[in-house]
Amino acid sequence: MKEIVPSVPPIVRNDVASVQALYQKNVVPSYGRFDIALSHGAGSYVFDVTGKRYLDFGGGIAVTSLGHGHPAITEALIEQSRKLVHISNLYYHEPQGRLAEALVNLIAPGKVFFCNSGAEANEGLFKLARKFGHDEGRYEILTAFNSFHGRTLAGIAATGQDKVKKGFEPMMPGFRHVPYNDLAAVKAAISPSTIAILIEGIQGEGGLTIASPEFLLGLRKLCDEKRMLLLMDGVQDGYFRTGRFQAFQRILENAPGAEKFLPDGISMAKSLGGGFPIGAFWARAPYGDLLGPGTHGTTFGGTPLGCAVAMKILEIVRREKLADNTQMIGEYLKTQLQALAKKFPHVLHEVRGLGLMIGIELAQNIPSLPGDATKTQAIRFVNLLHAAGLLTIPAGTNVIRLLPALNLSQREADEGLGIIESVAAKLAG
Ligand code: PLP
């Protein structure tokens, strides 16, 4: 196979300000962005327009599963785009069928619907649940406080955080929030209209909280008793991020009675396309047949190009044993970070996570933390890491998230740890 390496621009111009000016004039200002303009990447590194190199521990928020500019992905894009980039879902094509088969084989018998994003994948699950409960007049979906399920109108109604809803009321009806990891509270919240429960195995945006095995097993039992669907949002924590295909598989690895655990639906996106936008939901048999012809669809869902890229990623994940790498490097990173938290308790409060989904909770009120005091501690800490050459993602107000590529090497892990230690040491004085 011919290697295609991303070309480095011959002239590096210091034009962060001019790129920002283009945004300020022309782009809807809905994101709080950092003062960094990126131009290209290679593996786990990205470069900004001034030529500064960053080690990327954010992975585009859990997206770039194989890092940047992976030659096999470039090759797959080229090869498939020569054949067929897009064809309507009015027709069949092999890449979509093959990818659906691969995903079904990774989980359990069922069917897959393809879309373009995580929010859309969840929308599909909401429609599936409503269709399931329609004839009985059941439509309500319970989700957790602090959850995140996307920015569409149903997505913000489903998300258990007020900040995403503010200004967009009235909320779409049919969603109610329950405390995470509190089975008794979920039980008490079920009404005659409730048809499904949707939860993340690990709450990512909400600050990195892991579901307990007892909670997951209890929800399954509850859903069976009440004939409700158990839906899992695997958009961020799925696709081998924890070292297993889905986070619930990792969480339940050694839990007694978990051998037969299966949700009824799973949403996916992010790492599935490694940066190429593709989303999907899987619905367990027989629920995969609930959405018949004409009930759901999207123009770009499961294009030949997106599916070919996703198949190539899966092939590489398997060939290079990246699930094992994720477990091994993830465990190493977590242990080392926990040691740093012991060393600098007034800066780093707690480290938690599974695989390469790790959260570092900062200590409350770090007096030496510089920056705009109106910004959260998480944002100010991330800014310091940027200055030192490491990209990470804030979660909630006080947690730093690490979501690097699944092929992160030991050397890269050590480099990132060195940067985090240097920043923590400086703050600790
Ligand atoms: N669900 C979870 C758990 C997420 O973390 C996200 C995005 O961060 C979404 C859904 C929404 O995905 P997207 O941004 O692709 O619409």
Tab-separated table of C-alpha atoms in Angstrom, residues 6 9 26 30 49 110 118-119 156 169 199 207 209 245 260 266 276 292 296 345-346 355 362 378 393 396 408 412 428:
chain	number	residue	atom	x	y	z
A	6	PRO	CA	0.043	14.810	4.954
A	9	PRO	CA	2.651	23.793	4.405
A	26	ASN	CA	-18.696	35.120	9.349
A	30	SER	CA	-22.026	29.499	19.314
A	49	VAL	CA	-0.614	28.127	12.069
A	110	GLY	CA	-30.076	-6.649	15.707
A	118	GLY	CA	-24.214	11.580	17.864
A	119	ALA	CA	-27.236	13.827	18.313
A	156	ILE	CA	-31.237	19.289	24.736
A	169	GLU	CA	-37.671	26.825	26.110
A	199	ILE	CA	-27.960	6.620	29.847
A	207	GLY	CA	-17.513	15.515	34.339
A	209	THR	CA	-18.679	9.738	36.120
A	245	PHE	CA	-16.244	-2.096	22.071
A	260	LYS	CA	-26.179	-11.855	29.423
A	266	ILE	CA	-26.935	1.848	21.417
A	276	PHE	CA	-15.156	11.431	9.010
A	292	GLY	CA	-40.240	0.411	8.683
A	296	HIS	CA	-36.983	7.451	9.406
A	345	PRO	CA	-3.178	17.273	46.187
A	346	HIS	CA	-3.793	21.034	46.234
A	355	GLY	CA	-9.203	3.014	29.113
A	362	LEU	CA	-8.956	19.663	39.928
A	378	ALA	CA	-11.108	23.660	33.917
A	393	ILE	CA	-10.772	18.916	26.894
A	396	GLY	CA	-18.003	20.435	33.586
A	408	LEU	CA	-1.297	6.421	21.644
A	412	GLU	CA	3.535	9.888	23.882
A	428	ALA	CA	1.740	23.859	43.549
